[in-house]
CSV table of C-alpha atoms in Angstrom, one decimal:
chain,number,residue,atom,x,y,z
V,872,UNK,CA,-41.9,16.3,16.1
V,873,UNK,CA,-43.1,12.8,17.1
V,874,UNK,CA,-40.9,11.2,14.2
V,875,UNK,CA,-37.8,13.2,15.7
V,876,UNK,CA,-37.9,12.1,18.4
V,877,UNK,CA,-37.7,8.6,17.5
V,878,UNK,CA,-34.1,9.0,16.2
V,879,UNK,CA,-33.2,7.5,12.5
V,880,UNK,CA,-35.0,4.5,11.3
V,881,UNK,CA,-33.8,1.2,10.4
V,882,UNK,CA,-33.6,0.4,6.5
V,883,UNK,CA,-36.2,-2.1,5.3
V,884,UNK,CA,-35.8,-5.7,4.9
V,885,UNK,CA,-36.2,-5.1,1.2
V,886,UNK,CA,-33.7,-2.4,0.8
V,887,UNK,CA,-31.1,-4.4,2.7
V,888,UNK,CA,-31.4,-7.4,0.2
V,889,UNK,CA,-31.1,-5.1,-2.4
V,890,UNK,CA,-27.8,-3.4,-1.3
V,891,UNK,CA,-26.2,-6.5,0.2
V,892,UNK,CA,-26.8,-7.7,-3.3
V,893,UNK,CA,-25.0,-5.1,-5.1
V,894,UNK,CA,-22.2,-5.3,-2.7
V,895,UNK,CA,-21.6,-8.8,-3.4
V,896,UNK,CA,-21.9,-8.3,-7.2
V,897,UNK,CA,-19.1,-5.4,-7.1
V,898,UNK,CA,-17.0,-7.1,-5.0
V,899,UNK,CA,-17.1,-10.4,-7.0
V,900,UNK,CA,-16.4,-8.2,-9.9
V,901,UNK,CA,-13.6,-6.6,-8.3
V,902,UNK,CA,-11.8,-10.1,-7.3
V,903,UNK,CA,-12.5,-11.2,-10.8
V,904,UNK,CA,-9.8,-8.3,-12.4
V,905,UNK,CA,-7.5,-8.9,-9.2
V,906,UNK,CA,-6.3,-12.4,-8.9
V,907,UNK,CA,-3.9,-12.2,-6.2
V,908,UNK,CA,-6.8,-9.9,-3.9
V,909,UNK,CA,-8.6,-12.9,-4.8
V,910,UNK,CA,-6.2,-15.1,-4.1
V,911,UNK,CA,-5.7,-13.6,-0.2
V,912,UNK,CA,-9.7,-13.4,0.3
V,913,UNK,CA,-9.5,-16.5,-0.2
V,914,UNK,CA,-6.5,-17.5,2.0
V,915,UNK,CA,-8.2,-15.3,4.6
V,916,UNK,CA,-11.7,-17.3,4.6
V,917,UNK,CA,-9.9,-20.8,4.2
V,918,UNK,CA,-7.7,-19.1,7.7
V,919,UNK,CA,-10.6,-18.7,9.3
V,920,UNK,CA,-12.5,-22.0,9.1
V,921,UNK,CA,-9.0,-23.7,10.4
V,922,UNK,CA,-8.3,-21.5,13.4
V,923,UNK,CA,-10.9,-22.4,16.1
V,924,UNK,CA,-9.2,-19.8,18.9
V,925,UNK,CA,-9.2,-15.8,17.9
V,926,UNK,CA,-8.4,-13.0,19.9
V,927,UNK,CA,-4.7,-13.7,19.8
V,928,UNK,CA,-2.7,-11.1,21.6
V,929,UNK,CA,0.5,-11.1,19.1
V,930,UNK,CA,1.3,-12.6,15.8
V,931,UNK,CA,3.9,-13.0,13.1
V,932,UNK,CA,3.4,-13.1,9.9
V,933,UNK,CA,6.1,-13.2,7.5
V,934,UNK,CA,6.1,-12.9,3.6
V,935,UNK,CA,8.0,-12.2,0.6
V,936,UNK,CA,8.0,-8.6,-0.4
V,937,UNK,CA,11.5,-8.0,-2.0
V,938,UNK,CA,14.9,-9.0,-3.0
V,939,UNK,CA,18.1,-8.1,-1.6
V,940,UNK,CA,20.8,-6.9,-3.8
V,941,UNK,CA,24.3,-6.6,-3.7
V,942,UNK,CA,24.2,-3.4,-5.4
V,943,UNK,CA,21.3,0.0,-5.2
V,944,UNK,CA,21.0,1.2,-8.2
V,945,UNK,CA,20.9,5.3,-7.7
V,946,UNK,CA,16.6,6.5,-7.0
V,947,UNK,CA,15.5,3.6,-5.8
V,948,UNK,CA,14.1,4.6,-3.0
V,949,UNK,CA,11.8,7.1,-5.2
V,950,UNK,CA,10.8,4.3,-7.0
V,951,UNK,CA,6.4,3.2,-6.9
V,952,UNK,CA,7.7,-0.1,-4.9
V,953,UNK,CA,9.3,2.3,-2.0
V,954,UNK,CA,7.1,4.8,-1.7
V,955,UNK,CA,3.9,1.8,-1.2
V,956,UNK,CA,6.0,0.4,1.3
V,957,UNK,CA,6.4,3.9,2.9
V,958,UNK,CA,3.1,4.7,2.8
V,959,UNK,CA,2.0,1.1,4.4
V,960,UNK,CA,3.9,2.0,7.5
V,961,UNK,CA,2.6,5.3,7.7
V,962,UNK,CA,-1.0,4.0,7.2
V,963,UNK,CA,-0.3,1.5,10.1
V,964,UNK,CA,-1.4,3.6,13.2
V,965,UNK,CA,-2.1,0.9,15.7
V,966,UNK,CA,0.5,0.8,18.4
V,967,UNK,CA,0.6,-2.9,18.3
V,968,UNK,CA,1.5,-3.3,14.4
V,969,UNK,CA,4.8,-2.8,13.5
V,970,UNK,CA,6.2,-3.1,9.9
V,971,UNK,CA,9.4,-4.6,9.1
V,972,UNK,CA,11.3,-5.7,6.1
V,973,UNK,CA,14.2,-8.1,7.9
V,974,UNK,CA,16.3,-11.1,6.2
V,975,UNK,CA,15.6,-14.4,7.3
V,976,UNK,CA,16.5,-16.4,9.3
V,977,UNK,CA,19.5,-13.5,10.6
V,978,UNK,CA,17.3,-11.2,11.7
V,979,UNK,CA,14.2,-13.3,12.9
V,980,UNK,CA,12.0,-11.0,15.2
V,981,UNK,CA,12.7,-10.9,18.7
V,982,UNK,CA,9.3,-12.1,21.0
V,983,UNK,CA,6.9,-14.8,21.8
V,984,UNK,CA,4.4,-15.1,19.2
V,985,UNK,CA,0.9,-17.0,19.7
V,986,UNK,CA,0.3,-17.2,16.1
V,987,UNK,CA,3.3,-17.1,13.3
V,988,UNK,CA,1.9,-16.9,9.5
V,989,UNK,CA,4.8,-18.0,7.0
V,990,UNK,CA,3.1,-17.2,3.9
V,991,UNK,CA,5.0,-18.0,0.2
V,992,UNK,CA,8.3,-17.5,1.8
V,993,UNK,CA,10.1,-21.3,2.1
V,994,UNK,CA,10.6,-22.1,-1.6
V,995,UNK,CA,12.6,-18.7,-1.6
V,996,UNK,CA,15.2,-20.0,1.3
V,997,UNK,CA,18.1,-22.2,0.9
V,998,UNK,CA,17.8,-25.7,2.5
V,999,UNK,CA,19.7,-24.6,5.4
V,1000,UNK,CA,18.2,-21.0,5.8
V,1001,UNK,CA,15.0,-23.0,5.8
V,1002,UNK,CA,15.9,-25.3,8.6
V,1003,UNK,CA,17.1,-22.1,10.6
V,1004,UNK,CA,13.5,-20.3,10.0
V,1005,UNK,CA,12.1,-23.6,10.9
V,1006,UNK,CA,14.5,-23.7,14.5
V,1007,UNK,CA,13.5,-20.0,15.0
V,1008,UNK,CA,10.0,-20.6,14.3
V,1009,UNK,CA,10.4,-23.0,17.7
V,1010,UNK,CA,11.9,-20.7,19.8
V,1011,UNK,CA,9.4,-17.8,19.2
V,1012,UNK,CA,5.9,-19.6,19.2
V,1013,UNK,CA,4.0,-19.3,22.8
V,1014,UNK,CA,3.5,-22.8,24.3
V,1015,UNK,CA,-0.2,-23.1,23.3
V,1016,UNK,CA,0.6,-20.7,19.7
V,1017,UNK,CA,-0.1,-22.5,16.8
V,1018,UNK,CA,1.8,-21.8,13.0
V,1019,UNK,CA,0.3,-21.3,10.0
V,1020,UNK,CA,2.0,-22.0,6.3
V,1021,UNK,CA,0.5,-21.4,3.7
V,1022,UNK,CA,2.2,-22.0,-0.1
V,1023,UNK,CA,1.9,-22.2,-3.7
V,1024,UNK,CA,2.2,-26.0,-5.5
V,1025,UNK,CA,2.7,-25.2,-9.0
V,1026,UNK,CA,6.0,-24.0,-10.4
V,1027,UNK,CA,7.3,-20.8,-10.6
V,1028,UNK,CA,10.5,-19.6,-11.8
V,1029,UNK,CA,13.1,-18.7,-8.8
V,1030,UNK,CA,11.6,-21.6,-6.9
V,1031,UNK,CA,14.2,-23.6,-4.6
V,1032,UNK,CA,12.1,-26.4,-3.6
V,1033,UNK,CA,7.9,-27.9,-3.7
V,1034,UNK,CA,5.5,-27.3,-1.4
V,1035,UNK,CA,6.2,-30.7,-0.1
V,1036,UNK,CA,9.7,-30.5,1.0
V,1037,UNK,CA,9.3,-26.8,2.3
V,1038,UNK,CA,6.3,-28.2,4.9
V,1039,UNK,CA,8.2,-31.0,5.7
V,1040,UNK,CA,11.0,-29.2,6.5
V,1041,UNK,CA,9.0,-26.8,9.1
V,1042,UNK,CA,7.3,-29.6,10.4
V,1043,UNK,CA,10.6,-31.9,11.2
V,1044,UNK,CA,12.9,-28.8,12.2
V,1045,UNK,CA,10.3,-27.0,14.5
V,1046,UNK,CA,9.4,-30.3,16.1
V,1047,UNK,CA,5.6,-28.7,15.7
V,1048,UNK,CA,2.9,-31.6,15.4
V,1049,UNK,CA,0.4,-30.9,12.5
V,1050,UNK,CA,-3.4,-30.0,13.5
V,1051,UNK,CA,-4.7,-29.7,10.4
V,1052,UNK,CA,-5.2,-28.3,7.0
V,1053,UNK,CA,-6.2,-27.8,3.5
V,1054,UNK,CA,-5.2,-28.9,0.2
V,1055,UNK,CA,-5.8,-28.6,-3.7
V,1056,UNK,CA,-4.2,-28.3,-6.4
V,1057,UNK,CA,-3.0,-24.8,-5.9
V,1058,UNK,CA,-2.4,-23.9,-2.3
V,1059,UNK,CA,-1.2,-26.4,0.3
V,1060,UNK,CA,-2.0,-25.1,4.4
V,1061,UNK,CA,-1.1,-26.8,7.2
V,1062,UNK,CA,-1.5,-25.6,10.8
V,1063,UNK,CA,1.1,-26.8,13.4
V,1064,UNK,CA,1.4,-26.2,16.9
V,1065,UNK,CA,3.9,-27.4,20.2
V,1066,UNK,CA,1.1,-29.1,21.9
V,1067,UNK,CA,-0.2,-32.0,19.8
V,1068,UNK,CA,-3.3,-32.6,21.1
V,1069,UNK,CA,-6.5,-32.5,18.5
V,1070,UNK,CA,-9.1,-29.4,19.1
V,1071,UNK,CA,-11.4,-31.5,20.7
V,1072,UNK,CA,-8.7,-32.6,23.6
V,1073,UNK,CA,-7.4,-29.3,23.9
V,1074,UNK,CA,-11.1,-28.2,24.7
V,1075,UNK,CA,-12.2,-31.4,27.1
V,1076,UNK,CA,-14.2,-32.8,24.6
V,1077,UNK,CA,-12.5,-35.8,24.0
V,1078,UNK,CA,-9.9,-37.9,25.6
């Protein structure tokens, strides 16, 4: 009766190592069969050490999921890739998450966003559908948002331009001033915002 009363007991120390240990080991094994789940944990932890504000009360994020077509062939809406994406949006309950496949730059988002995400999507755009995305990007980021692009550097088949000249052209069409970054010889991020000012001058650290 004492022991009831104390309510459920803590694991110990020992056990906790020992399951945080399996847990790592499956889920390394996991990324290792899954390249691209790999390949977002990876974007996501890389996110995370850039961005120094969270909490963000809206964001955008925008990536390639299909093609359009002139022509739909007959059941393919019954197809695997149409039911996922109807299952995603039922599987999205929260009232602030909306799903939407759109065409850019025509039918860029209506809103104010503090944080846009454009994720593997500018080597897919024409040079002048780029520098649209790039002038709408402007318009909808929040005065202190900041923008976040994040794309692949080797080539691909279907690819309309590098890494290089797809950053360049967000960064000279949006007018956004870089804060920072990361680079290899995959993946290329930069994060941009409307106010210029480092970090440490947007926090009263330094002059």
């Amino acid at each position: 009766p004492a022991e009831e009363d104390e309510g459920i007991r803590p694991l110990p120390d020992r056990l906790l190592t020992e399951l945080t240990a399996h847990r790592t080991l499956a889920l390394r094994d996991a990324l290792a069969a899954d390249p691209q789940t790999a390949f977002l944990a990876a974007l996501h932890a890389l996110c995370l050490r850039l961005f120094y504000r969270y909490g963000l009360d809206s964001c955008l994020e925008i990536e390639p999921k299909s093609a359009l077509f002139s022509a739909q062939a007959p059941g393919l809406a019954e197809t695997a890739s149409a039911r996922a994406i109807a299952l995603a949006r039922q599987r999205v309950t929260a009232p602030h998450v909306r799903l939407a496949q759109a065409e850019l730059p025509r039918e860029w988002p209506p809103g104010r966003f503090d944080l846009i995400v454009l994720s593997e999507i500018g080597y897919y755009l024409s040079p002048a559908a780029l520098a649209a995305t790039a002038e709408a990007m402007r318009a909808a980021l929040a005065p202190d948002g900041v923008v976040l692009t994040a794309h692949w550097r080797h080539p691909f088949e279907g690819k309309t331009a590098t890494q290089e000249q797809v950053h360049a052209t967000l960064r000279e069409r949006s007018g956004h001033a870089p804060l920072g970054g990361y680079l290899d010889a995959d993946l290329c991020i930069d994060v941009l915002a409307a106010d210029g000012r480092s970090v440490a001058a947007r926090e009263g650290l330094a002059p």
